[in-house]
Coordinates of C-alpha atoms in Angstrom, one line a residue:
X185 CA -5.1 -14.0 -16.9
X186 CA -7.2 -12.6 -19.7
X187 CA -8.8 -14.5 -22.6
X188 CA -6.8 -12.7 -25.2
X189 CA -3.4 -12.0 -23.9
X190 CA -0.4 -14.1 -24.1
X191 CA 1.4 -12.2 -21.4
X192 CA -0.6 -12.6 -18.2
X193 CA 2.1 -11.5 -15.9
X194 CA -0.1 -8.6 -14.9
X195 CA 0.4 -5.3 -13.2
X196 CA 1.1 -5.6 -9.6
X197 CA -2.0 -4.2 -8.3
X198 CA -4.8 -4.4 -5.8
X199 CA -7.6 -3.5 -8.1
X200 CA -9.0 -4.3 -11.5
X201 CA -6.5 -3.5 -14.4
X202 CA -8.6 -2.9 -17.4
X203 CA -9.7 -4.6 -20.6
X204 CA -9.0 -8.2 -21.3
X205 CA -7.1 -7.6 -24.5
X206 CA -4.4 -5.3 -23.2
X207 CA -0.9 -6.3 -22.5
X208 CA -0.5 -7.1 -18.9
X209 CA 3.0 -6.7 -17.4
X210 CA 4.2 -6.9 -13.8
X211 CA 5.2 -3.6 -12.3
X212 CA 7.2 -4.2 -9.2
X213 CA 5.0 -2.1 -7.1
X214 CA 1.4 -1.1 -7.8
X215 CA -0.4 -1.8 -4.7
X216 CA -2.2 -0.2 -2.0
X217 CA 0.2 1.3 0.4
X218 CA -2.3 0.3 3.1
X219 CA -3.4 1.9 6.2
X220 CA -0.1 3.5 7.2
X221 CA -0.5 4.6 10.7
X222 CA -2.9 4.7 13.7
X223 CA -1.4 7.3 15.9
X224 CA -0.6 11.0 15.8
X225 CA 2.6 11.8 14.0
X226 CA 3.6 15.0 15.8
X227 CA 5.8 15.2 18.9
X228 CA 3.9 15.0 22.1
X229 CA 4.2 18.6 23.0
X230 CA 1.9 21.6 23.4
X231 CA 0.2 22.7 20.2
X232 CA -1.4 26.0 19.4
X233 CA -4.5 26.5 17.3
X234 CA -4.8 29.4 14.9
X235 CA -8.5 28.8 14.2
X236 CA -11.3 27.2 16.1
X237 CA -12.0 23.8 14.8
X238 CA -14.9 21.3 15.1
X239 CA -13.9 17.8 16.2
X240 CA -16.6 15.9 14.2
X241 CA -15.7 18.0 11.1
X242 CA -12.0 17.5 11.6
X243 CA -12.5 13.7 11.8
X244 CA -14.5 13.7 8.6
X245 CA -11.9 15.8 6.8
X246 CA -9.0 13.6 7.9
X247 CA -10.9 10.4 6.9
X248 CA -11.7 11.9 3.5
X249 CA -8.0 12.7 3.1
X250 CA -7.0 9.1 3.9
X251 CA -9.5 7.9 1.3
X252 CA -8.1 10.1 -1.4
X253 CA -4.6 8.6 -1.1
X254 CA -6.1 5.1 -1.7
X255 CA -8.4 6.1 -4.5
X256 CA -5.4 7.5 -6.4
X257 CA -3.9 4.0 -6.1
X258 CA -7.1 2.3 -7.2
X259 CA -7.5 4.7 -10.1
X260 CA -4.0 3.8 -11.4
X261 CA -4.1 0.0 -11.0
X262 CA -7.6 -0.2 -12.3
X263 CA -6.8 1.7 -15.5
X264 CA -3.2 0.5 -15.9
X265 CA -3.7 -2.1 -18.6
X266 CA -6.0 0.3 -20.5
X267 CA -3.4 3.1 -20.2
X268 CA -0.8 0.7 -21.5
X269 CA -2.8 -0.3 -24.5
X270 CA -4.0 3.3 -25.3
X271 CA -0.7 5.0 -25.1
X272 CA 1.3 2.0 -26.3
X273 CA 3.6 1.8 -23.3
X274 CA 6.4 -0.7 -23.4
X275 CA 6.7 -3.2 -20.5
X276 CA 9.8 -1.6 -19.1
X277 CA 8.1 1.9 -18.7
X278 CA 4.7 0.6 -17.6
X279 CA 6.1 -0.4 -14.2
X280 CA 6.7 3.2 -13.3
X281 CA 3.2 4.4 -13.9
X282 CA 2.0 3.0 -10.5
X283 CA 5.5 2.9 -8.9
X284 CA 6.1 6.6 -9.3
X285 CA 3.3 7.3 -6.7
X286 CA 4.5 4.8 -4.2
X287 CA 8.2 5.9 -4.5
X288 CA 7.4 9.5 -3.6
X289 CA 5.0 8.5 -0.8
X290 CA 7.5 6.1 0.8
X291 CA 10.4 8.5 0.4
X292 CA 8.8 11.7 1.8
X293 CA 6.2 10.5 4.3
X294 CA 8.6 10.8 7.3
X295 CA 9.9 14.2 6.2
X296 CA 6.4 15.4 5.5
X297 CA 5.5 14.8 9.2
X298 CA 8.6 16.8 10.3
X299 CA 7.6 19.7 8.0
X300 CA 4.1 19.6 9.4
X301 CA 5.3 19.9 12.9
X302 CA 7.4 22.9 11.9
X303 CA 5.2 24.8 9.5
X304 CA 1.7 23.6 10.5
X305 CA -0.1 20.4 10.0
X306 CA -3.3 21.9 8.6
X307 CA -1.3 23.8 6.1
X308 CA 0.7 20.8 5.0
X309 CA -2.5 18.7 4.9
X310 CA -4.2 21.2 2.6
X311 CA -1.2 21.5 0.4
X312 CA -1.2 17.7 0.1
X313 CA -4.8 17.6 -1.0
X314 CA -4.2 20.3 -3.6
X315 CA -1.2 18.2 -4.9
X316 CA -3.5 15.2 -5.1
X317 CA -6.0 17.2 -7.1
X318 CA -3.3 18.5 -9.4
X319 CA -1.7 15.2 -9.9
X320 CA -5.1 13.6 -10.7
X321 CA -5.8 16.3 -13.2
X322 CA -2.4 15.9 -14.9
X323 CA -3.0 12.1 -15.3
X324 CA -6.6 12.6 -16.4
X325 CA -5.5 14.8 -19.3
X326 CA -2.2 13.2 -20.0
X327 CA -1.5 12.7 -23.8
X328 CA 1.6 10.6 -23.3
X329 CA 3.0 8.2 -20.7
X330 CA 5.6 10.8 -19.6
X331 CA 2.8 13.0 -18.4
X332 CA 1.1 10.1 -16.6
X333 CA 4.2 9.5 -14.6
X334 CA 4.6 13.3 -13.9
X335 CA 1.1 13.3 -12.5
X336 CA 1.8 10.3 -10.4
X337 CA 4.9 11.9 -8.9
X338 CA 2.9 15.1 -8.0
X339 CA 0.1 13.0 -6.5
X340 CA 2.7 11.0 -4.5
X341 CA 3.9 14.3 -3.0
X342 CA 0.3 14.9 -1.9
X343 CA -0.1 11.5 -0.4
X344 CA 3.1 11.8 1.6
X345 CA 1.8 15.2 3.0
X346 CA -1.7 13.9 3.8
X347 CA -1.0 10.7 5.6
X348 CA 1.2 11.8 8.6
X349 CA -0.3 15.2 9.0
X350 CA -3.9 14.0 9.1
X351 CA -2.9 11.7 11.9
X352 CA -1.1 14.5 13.7
X353 CA -4.2 16.7 13.4
X354 CA -6.4 14.0 14.9
X355 CA -3.9 13.6 17.7
X356 CA -3.9 17.3 18.5
X357 CA -7.8 17.5 18.2
X358 CA -8.7 14.5 20.3
X359 CA -6.6 14.7 23.5
X360 CA -8.2 12.0 25.5
X361 CA -6.2 8.8 25.0
X362 CA -9.1 6.4 24.7
X363 CA -11.1 8.7 22.4
X364 CA -8.0 9.3 20.3
X365 CA -7.5 5.6 19.8
X366 CA -11.1 5.2 18.6
X367 CA -11.0 8.1 16.1
X368 CA -7.6 7.1 14.7
X369 CA -9.0 3.6 14.3
X370 CA -11.8 5.2 12.4
X371 CA -9.2 6.9 10.2
X372 CA -7.5 3.6 9.6
X373 CA -10.9 2.0 8.6
X374 CA -11.5 5.0 6.2
X375 CA -8.4 3.8 4.4
X376 CA -10.0 0.5 3.9
X377 CA -13.2 2.1 2.7
X378 CA -11.3 3.9 0.0
X379 CA -9.8 0.5 -1.0
X380 CA -13.2 -1.2 -0.9
X381 CA -15.2 1.2 -3.0
X382 CA -12.4 2.3 -5.3
X383 CA -12.4 -0.9 -7.5
X384 CA -16.2 -0.6 -7.8
X385 CA -16.1 3.0 -8.9
X386 CA -13.2 2.4 -11.3
X387 CA -14.7 -0.7 -12.7
X388 CA -18.0 1.1 -13.5
X389 CA -16.2 4.0 -15.1
X390 CA -14.0 1.8 -17.2
X391 CA -17.0 -0.1 -18.4
X392 CA -18.6 3.1 -19.9
X393 CA -15.8 5.6 -20.4
X394 CA -12.1 6.0 -21.1
X395 CA -9.4 5.5 -18.5
X396 CA -9.1 9.3 -18.1
X397 CA -12.5 9.4 -16.3
X398 CA -11.3 7.2 -13.5
X399 CA -9.2 10.0 -12.0
X400 CA -12.2 12.4 -11.8
X401 CA -13.2 10.5 -8.5
X402 CA -9.9 11.7 -7.0
X403 CA -10.4 15.3 -8.1
X404 CA -14.0 15.5 -6.8
X405 CA -13.2 13.9 -3.5
X406 CA -10.2 16.2 -3.1
X407 CA -12.3 19.3 -3.7
X408 CA -14.9 18.1 -1.1
X409 CA -12.0 17.4 1.4
X410 CA -10.6 21.0 1.0
X411 CA -14.0 22.5 1.7
X412 CA -14.6 20.3 4.8
X413 CA -11.1 21.0 6.1
X414 CA -11.5 24.7 5.7
X415 CA -14.7 24.7 7.7
X416 CA -13.8 22.8 10.8
X417 CA -10.0 21.9 11.0
X418 CA -7.9 24.0 13.4
X419 CA -4.2 24.6 12.7
X420 CA -1.8 23.0 15.1
X421 CA 1.9 22.6 15.4
X422 CA 4.3 22.0 18.2
X423 CA 6.3 24.8 19.7
X424 CA 8.9 26.1 17.3
X425 CA 12.2 24.2 17.1
X426 CA 15.2 23.8 14.8
X427 CA 14.5 21.9 11.7
X428 CA 16.8 18.8 11.3
X429 CA 17.6 19.5 7.7
X430 CA 20.5 17.0 7.4
X431 CA 18.4 14.2 8.9
X432 CA 15.5 15.1 6.7
X433 CA 17.6 14.9 3.5
X434 CA 19.6 11.8 4.5
X435 CA 16.4 10.0 5.6
X436 CA 14.7 10.8 2.3
X437 CA 17.7 9.6 0.2
X438 CA 18.0 6.4 2.2
X439 CA 14.4 5.5 1.8
X440 CA 14.1 6.6 -1.8
X441 CA 17.1 4.7 -2.9
X442 CA 15.9 1.5 -1.1
X443 CA 12.5 1.8 -2.6
X444 CA 13.8 2.4 -6.1
X445 CA 16.0 -0.7 -5.7
X446 CA 13.1 -2.8 -4.6
X447 CA 10.9 -1.6 -7.5
X448 CA 13.5 -1.8 -10.3
X449 CA 14.9 -5.0 -8.9
X450 CA 11.6 -6.7 -9.4
X451 CA 12.0 -6.0 -13.1
X452 CA 15.7 -6.1 -13.9
X453 CA 16.9 -8.5 -11.1
X454 CA 18.3 -7.5 -7.7
X455 CA 21.9 -8.1 -8.8
X456 CA 21.8 -5.7 -11.8
X457 CA 24.4 -2.8 -11.7
X458 CA 21.8 -0.1 -11.4
X459 CA 19.9 -1.8 -8.6
X460 CA 23.2 -2.6 -6.8
X461 CA 24.2 1.1 -7.0
X462 CA 20.9 2.1 -5.5
X463 CA 21.4 -0.4 -2.6
X464 CA 24.9 1.1 -1.9
X465 CA 23.5 4.7 -2.0
X466 CA 20.7 3.7 0.5
X467 CA 23.2 1.9 2.8
X468 CA 25.6 4.9 2.9
X469 CA 22.8 7.4 3.5
X470 CA 21.3 5.2 6.2
X471 CA 24.6 4.9 8.1
X472 CA 25.2 8.6 7.8
X473 CA 21.6 9.3 8.9
X474 CA 22.1 7.2 12.0
X475 CA 25.4 9.1 12.9
X476 CA 23.8 12.5 12.3
X477 CA 20.7 11.7 14.3
X478 CA 22.8 10.4 17.2
X479 CA 24.6 13.7 17.4
X480 CA 21.6 16.0 16.8
X481 CA 20.0 17.8 19.7
X482 CA 16.7 17.8 17.8
X483 CA 16.7 14.7 15.7
X484 CA 14.0 13.9 13.2
X485 CA 14.1 10.4 14.3
X486 CA 15.7 9.3 17.6
X487 CA 17.4 6.1 16.5
X488 CA 17.9 5.2 20.2
X489 CA 14.2 4.0 20.1
X490 CA 15.5 0.9 18.4
X491 CA 17.3 -0.2 21.5
X492 CA 13.9 -1.3 22.7
X493 CA 13.3 -4.9 21.5
X494 CA 9.5 -4.3 21.7
X495 CA 9.8 -1.3 19.5
X496 CA 12.1 -2.9 16.9
X497 CA 9.7 -5.9 16.8
X498 CA 6.7 -3.6 16.2
X499 CA 8.6 -2.1 13.2
X500 CA 8.9 -5.6 11.8
X501 CA 5.2 -6.3 12.4
X502 CA 4.2 -3.0 10.8
X503 CA 6.2 -3.8 7.7
X504 CA 4.9 -7.4 7.5
X505 CA 1.3 -6.2 7.9
X506 CA 1.5 -4.2 4.7
X507 CA 3.7 -6.8 3.0
X508 CA 0.9 -9.3 3.4
X509 CA -2.1 -7.0 2.9
X510 CA -0.6 -5.5 -0.3
X511 CA 0.9 -8.6 -1.7
X512 CA -2.1 -10.9 -1.1
X513 CA -4.5 -8.4 -2.5
X514 CA -2.3 -8.1 -5.7
X515 CA -2.2 -11.9 -6.1
X516 CA -5.9 -12.3 -5.7
X517 CA -6.7 -9.6 -8.2
X518 CA -4.3 -11.1 -10.7
X519 CA -5.8 -14.6 -10.1
X520 CA -9.3 -13.3 -10.8
X521 CA -8.4 -11.2 -13.9
X522 CA -5.7 -13.3 -15.5
X523 CA -6.5 -16.9 -14.4
X524 CA -10.3 -16.6 -14.3
X525 CA -10.7 -13.8 -16.9
X526 CA -13.1 -11.7 -14.9
X527 CA -13.9 -8.2 -15.6
X528 CA -12.6 -5.3 -13.5
X529 CA -16.1 -4.8 -12.0
X530 CA -16.6 -8.4 -11.1
X531 CA -13.2 -8.5 -9.6
X532 CA -14.0 -5.4 -7.5
X533 CA -17.1 -7.0 -6.1
X534 CA -15.1 -10.0 -4.9
X535 CA -12.4 -7.9 -3.4
X536 CA -15.1 -6.0 -1.5
X537 CA -15.5 -9.0 0.8
X538 CA -11.8 -8.7 1.8
X539 CA -11.7 -5.0 2.2
X540 CA -15.2 -4.9 3.9
X541 CA -14.0 -7.4 6.6
X542 CA -10.9 -5.3 7.1
X543 CA -13.0 -2.1 7.7
X544 CA -15.4 -3.8 10.2
X545 CA -12.6 -5.4 12.3
X546 CA -10.4 -2.2 12.1
X547 CA -13.2 -0.2 13.6
X548 CA -13.4 -2.7 16.6
X549 CA -9.7 -3.0 17.1
X550 CA -9.3 0.2 19.1
X551 CA -11.6 -1.0 21.7
X552 CA -10.3 -4.5 21.7
X553 CA -6.7 -3.6 22.7
X554 CA -8.0 -1.7 25.7
X555 CA -9.2 -5.0 27.2
X556 CA -6.6 -7.5 25.8
X557 CA -3.4 -5.6 25.4
X558 CA -1.3 -5.8 22.3
X559 CA 0.0 -9.3 22.1
X560 CA -3.3 -11.1 21.6
X561 CA -4.7 -9.1 18.6
X562 CA -1.3 -8.9 16.8
X563 CA -0.4 -12.5 17.3
X564 CA -4.0 -13.7 16.4
X565 CA -4.1 -11.4 13.4
X566 CA -0.8 -12.7 12.0
X567 CA -1.8 -16.4 12.6
X568 CA -5.2 -15.9 11.0
X569 CA -3.5 -14.2 8.1
X570 CA -1.3 -17.2 7.6
X571 CA -4.1 -19.6 7.7
X572 CA -6.1 -17.6 5.2
X573 CA -3.0 -17.4 2.9
X574 CA -2.4 -21.1 3.0
X575 CA -6.1 -21.7 2.4
X576 CA -6.2 -19.4 -0.6
X577 CA -3.0 -21.1 -1.9
X578 CA -5.1 -24.3 -2.4
X579 CA -7.4 -22.7 -5.0
X580 CA -7.3 -23.6 -8.7
X581 CA -8.2 -21.8 -11.8
X582 CA -11.7 -23.4 -11.8
X583 CA -12.3 -22.8 -8.1
X584 CA -15.6 -20.8 -7.6
X585 CA -15.9 -17.8 -5.3
X586 CA -18.5 -19.7 -3.3
X587 CA -15.6 -21.8 -2.0
X588 CA -13.3 -18.8 -1.3
X589 CA -15.2 -15.9 0.1
X590 CA -14.8 -17.1 3.7
X591 CA -11.0 -17.0 3.2
X592 CA -11.2 -13.6 1.8
X593 CA -13.2 -12.4 4.8
X594 CA -10.8 -14.1 7.1
X595 CA -7.8 -12.4 5.6
X596 CA -9.4 -9.0 5.7
X597 CA -10.3 -9.5 9.4
X598 CA -6.8 -10.7 10.2
X599 CA -5.3 -7.5 8.6
X600 CA -7.8 -5.4 10.6
X601 CA -6.5 -7.0 13.8
X602 CA -2.9 -6.0 13.1
X603 CA -3.1 -2.4 11.7
X604 CA -4.2 -0.3 14.7
X605 CA -2.7 -2.5 17.4
X606 CA 0.7 -2.4 15.8
X607 CA 0.8 1.4 16.0
X608 CA -0.5 1.4 19.6
X609 CA 2.2 -1.1 20.5
X610 CA 4.9 1.1 19.0
X611 CA 3.7 4.0 21.1
X612 CA 3.6 1.8 24.2
X613 CA 7.2 0.9 23.7
X614 CA 8.5 4.4 24.1
X615 CA 8.2 7.4 26.4
X616 CA 5.2 9.7 25.7
X617 CA 7.4 12.5 24.5
X618 CA 8.6 10.3 21.7
X619 CA 5.2 9.2 20.5
X620 CA 5.4 11.4 17.3
X621 CA 8.7 9.8 16.3
X622 CA 7.4 6.3 17.0
X623 CA 4.4 6.8 14.9
X624 CA 6.4 8.3 12.1
X625 CA 8.7 5.3 12.1
X626 CA 5.7 3.0 11.9
X627 CA 4.4 5.0 9.0
X628 CA 7.7 4.6 7.1
X629 CA 8.0 0.9 7.9
X630 CA 4.6 0.2 6.5
X631 CA 5.4 2.0 3.3
X632 CA 8.5 -0.1 2.8
X633 CA 6.5 -3.3 3.6
X634 CA 4.0 -2.3 0.9
X635 CA 6.8 -2.1 -1.6
X636 CA 8.3 -5.4 -0.5
X637 CA 4.8 -7.1 -0.8
X638 CA 4.3 -6.0 -4.4
X639 CA 7.9 -6.3 -5.7
X640 CA 9.0 -9.5 -4.1
X641 CA 5.8 -11.5 -4.4
X642 CA 5.4 -10.0 -7.9
X643 CA 8.7 -11.2 -8.9
X644 CA 8.0 -14.6 -7.4
X645 CA 4.8 -14.9 -9.3
X646 CA 6.5 -14.0 -12.6
X647 CA 9.4 -16.4 -12.2
X648 CA 7.2 -19.2 -11.2
X649 CA 4.8 -18.7 -13.9
X650 CA 7.6 -18.6 -16.6
X651 CA 9.1 -21.7 -15.3
X652 CA 5.9 -23.6 -15.0
X653 CA 4.4 -22.6 -18.4
X654 CA 6.4 -25.0 -20.7
X655 CA 5.1 -28.0 -18.7
X656 CA 1.5 -26.6 -18.8
X657 CA 1.6 -26.0 -22.5
X658 CA 3.0 -29.6 -23.0
X659 CA 0.3 -31.1 -20.9
X660 CA -2.4 -29.4 -23.1
X661 CA -0.6 -30.6 -26.2
X662 CA 0.1 -27.2 -27.6
X663 CA 2.5 -27.7 -30.5
X664 CA 5.2 -25.7 -32.2
X665 CA 5.6 -22.9 -33.1
X666 CA 2.7 -21.8 -30.9
X667 CA 4.4 -23.1 -27.8
X668 CA 7.6 -21.1 -28.4
X669 CA 5.7 -18.0 -29.3
X670 CA 3.6 -18.1 -26.1
X671 CA 6.6 -18.7 -23.9
X672 CA 8.6 -15.9 -25.4
X673 CA 5.6 -13.5 -25.1
X674 CA 5.1 -14.3 -21.5
X675 CA 8.8 -14.0 -20.6
X676 CA 9.0 -10.6 -22.4
X677 CA 5.8 -9.3 -20.9
X678 CA 4.6 -8.6 -24.5
X679 CA 1.1 -8.8 -25.9
X680 CA 0.0 -11.8 -27.9
X681 CA -2.0 -9.6 -30.2
X682 CA -5.7 -8.9 -30.6
X683 CA -6.7 -12.4 -31.9
X684 CA -8.4 -14.8 -29.5
X685 CA -6.1 -17.5 -28.1
X686 CA -6.9 -21.2 -28.5
X687 CA -8.5 -22.9 -25.6
X688 CA -5.5 -25.1 -24.8
X689 CA -3.2 -22.0 -24.6
X690 CA -5.7 -20.1 -22.4
X691 CA -5.9 -23.2 -20.0
X692 CA -2.2 -23.5 -19.8
X693 CA -1.7 -19.8 -19.1
X694 CA -4.3 -19.9 -16.4
X695 CA -2.7 -22.8 -14.7
X696 CA 0.7 -21.3 -14.9
X697 CA -0.6 -18.0 -13.5
X698 CA -2.3 -19.9 -10.7
X699 CA 0.9 -21.7 -9.8
X700 CA 2.7 -18.3 -9.4
X701 CA -0.2 -17.0 -7.3
X702 CA -0.1 -20.1 -5.1
X703 CA 3.7 -19.6 -4.6
X704 CA 3.3 -16.1 -3.5
X705 CA 0.5 -16.9 -1.1
X706 CA 2.5 -19.7 0.6
X707 CA 5.5 -17.3 1.1
X708 CA 3.0 -14.7 2.6
X709 CA 1.7 -17.4 5.0
X710 CA 5.2 -18.4 6.1
X711 CA 6.3 -14.7 6.7
X712 CA 3.1 -14.2 8.8
X713 CA 3.8 -17.2 11.0
X714 CA 7.4 -16.2 11.6
X715 CA 6.3 -12.7 12.5
X716 CA 3.6 -14.0 14.9
X717 CA 6.3 -15.7 16.9
X718 CA 8.2 -12.4 17.0
X719 CA 5.1 -10.5 18.2
X720 CA 4.3 -13.0 20.9
X721 CA 7.8 -13.1 22.4
X722 CA 9.1 -9.5 22.1
X723 CA 6.3 -7.0 22.0
X724 CA 5.3 -5.4 25.3
X725 CA 1.7 -6.2 26.1
X726 CA 0.8 -3.1 28.0
X727 CA 2.1 0.5 27.9
X728 CA 5.4 0.9 29.7
X729 CA 5.5 3.2 32.8
X730 CA 8.4 5.5 31.8

């Protein structure tokens, strides 16, 4: 909650969100989509290289690509409140500034993997980087909110092409199974590095320059990635096969409609006519997709994979891992900025503890599963994530970071234990020839989990805060008409103006925001515990001998 806003419902983000006097509102999804995958996304078939590549250079290029996708998210959520104030964006529209990116990534990531297998992974990866650069440039020069959203849509297309194809390139480049696990774990950790340094870069730029400058980091990193990829990445694609166009279109519609319903439902309510229609469209497309894939000789996704209880359980774990990682990061950022009135840069330094712990543990996870199998790290990570969530839920608006940093590190480490092992477990649940489909399914599951984390926990925070605020204002003896004005402003997501708020109002808003954050953290802890039981009982511990 900021010191001069009467609407601290905040953007759903995982990074700093701008100056203290802007009008924070709650977009249904503005969070890091998280490390999506840790396995190659192409079918396990022979590949052919069109140019000679360098393994170390290829690894660097793919890690840089992963970092770009998360820097774009950081740039958006860091500058969101500033953009809203500068362009005078209404609360209903502002939710689509970050959500446009996530919607496209989640909708097209599975299709982009299929297109990479068909037309060349290096080619699709390069096209994705170019799209990220173009999208960043459009947003950086946007004169209106419409152009900001257009830039986000273009960048989302780039993110969807980069994520699966970068993993497929690593899978084709590093053929030794153990070495492949290690390098893809490094890719996953690079995602965390992007999340860790992003808030610091954005916070520094926002302190000295306008919000437009934040997107320069995406453009610069994109150009560097293109140069590195051109030097040492070989083209690869499976043997030519028929493109499953019906499956591609139906799968895209099903995911896009569901993601739209989750995002818009966080704002308008999940029973609204528009959201209900989107759910119906998604359900019809999904059923049709399953029927088409069952009859296809070359399906984009073999739905028979879900007959395996282990594989289905891994899909749930994958979604929950990003549900928690995204949702908890959002809640913690909102707590720091809205309840404790910290600056974007100060918030970024605190979040560095969480993201740094994630990076360190993610690097080690690849080697860990070779000794322990899948059950131990997945179950332990989920349990530790629950413990950290419940511990963080006990914090108050006056709790200092000295009393919370260990819980930040614990949650980051718990997330690192789940990310890579979840994908490895998915691959272990299917035959080797289905590895590409399995990793693509994990990819899509995590994207949906990210949307759920931001939209559902964001909605819970907002409703809890609105319900709790009257009692908080009364406890601080805030009289009429100030009490009514503050309640109306918070409920509408509107700004309270540029005048400083009285101390009793600020204290009441901070306490109400904290109660909403605590409610979300408790739900996250419960979901983690339930999923831990699922992982322990259903997921296969070692690769199955098919």
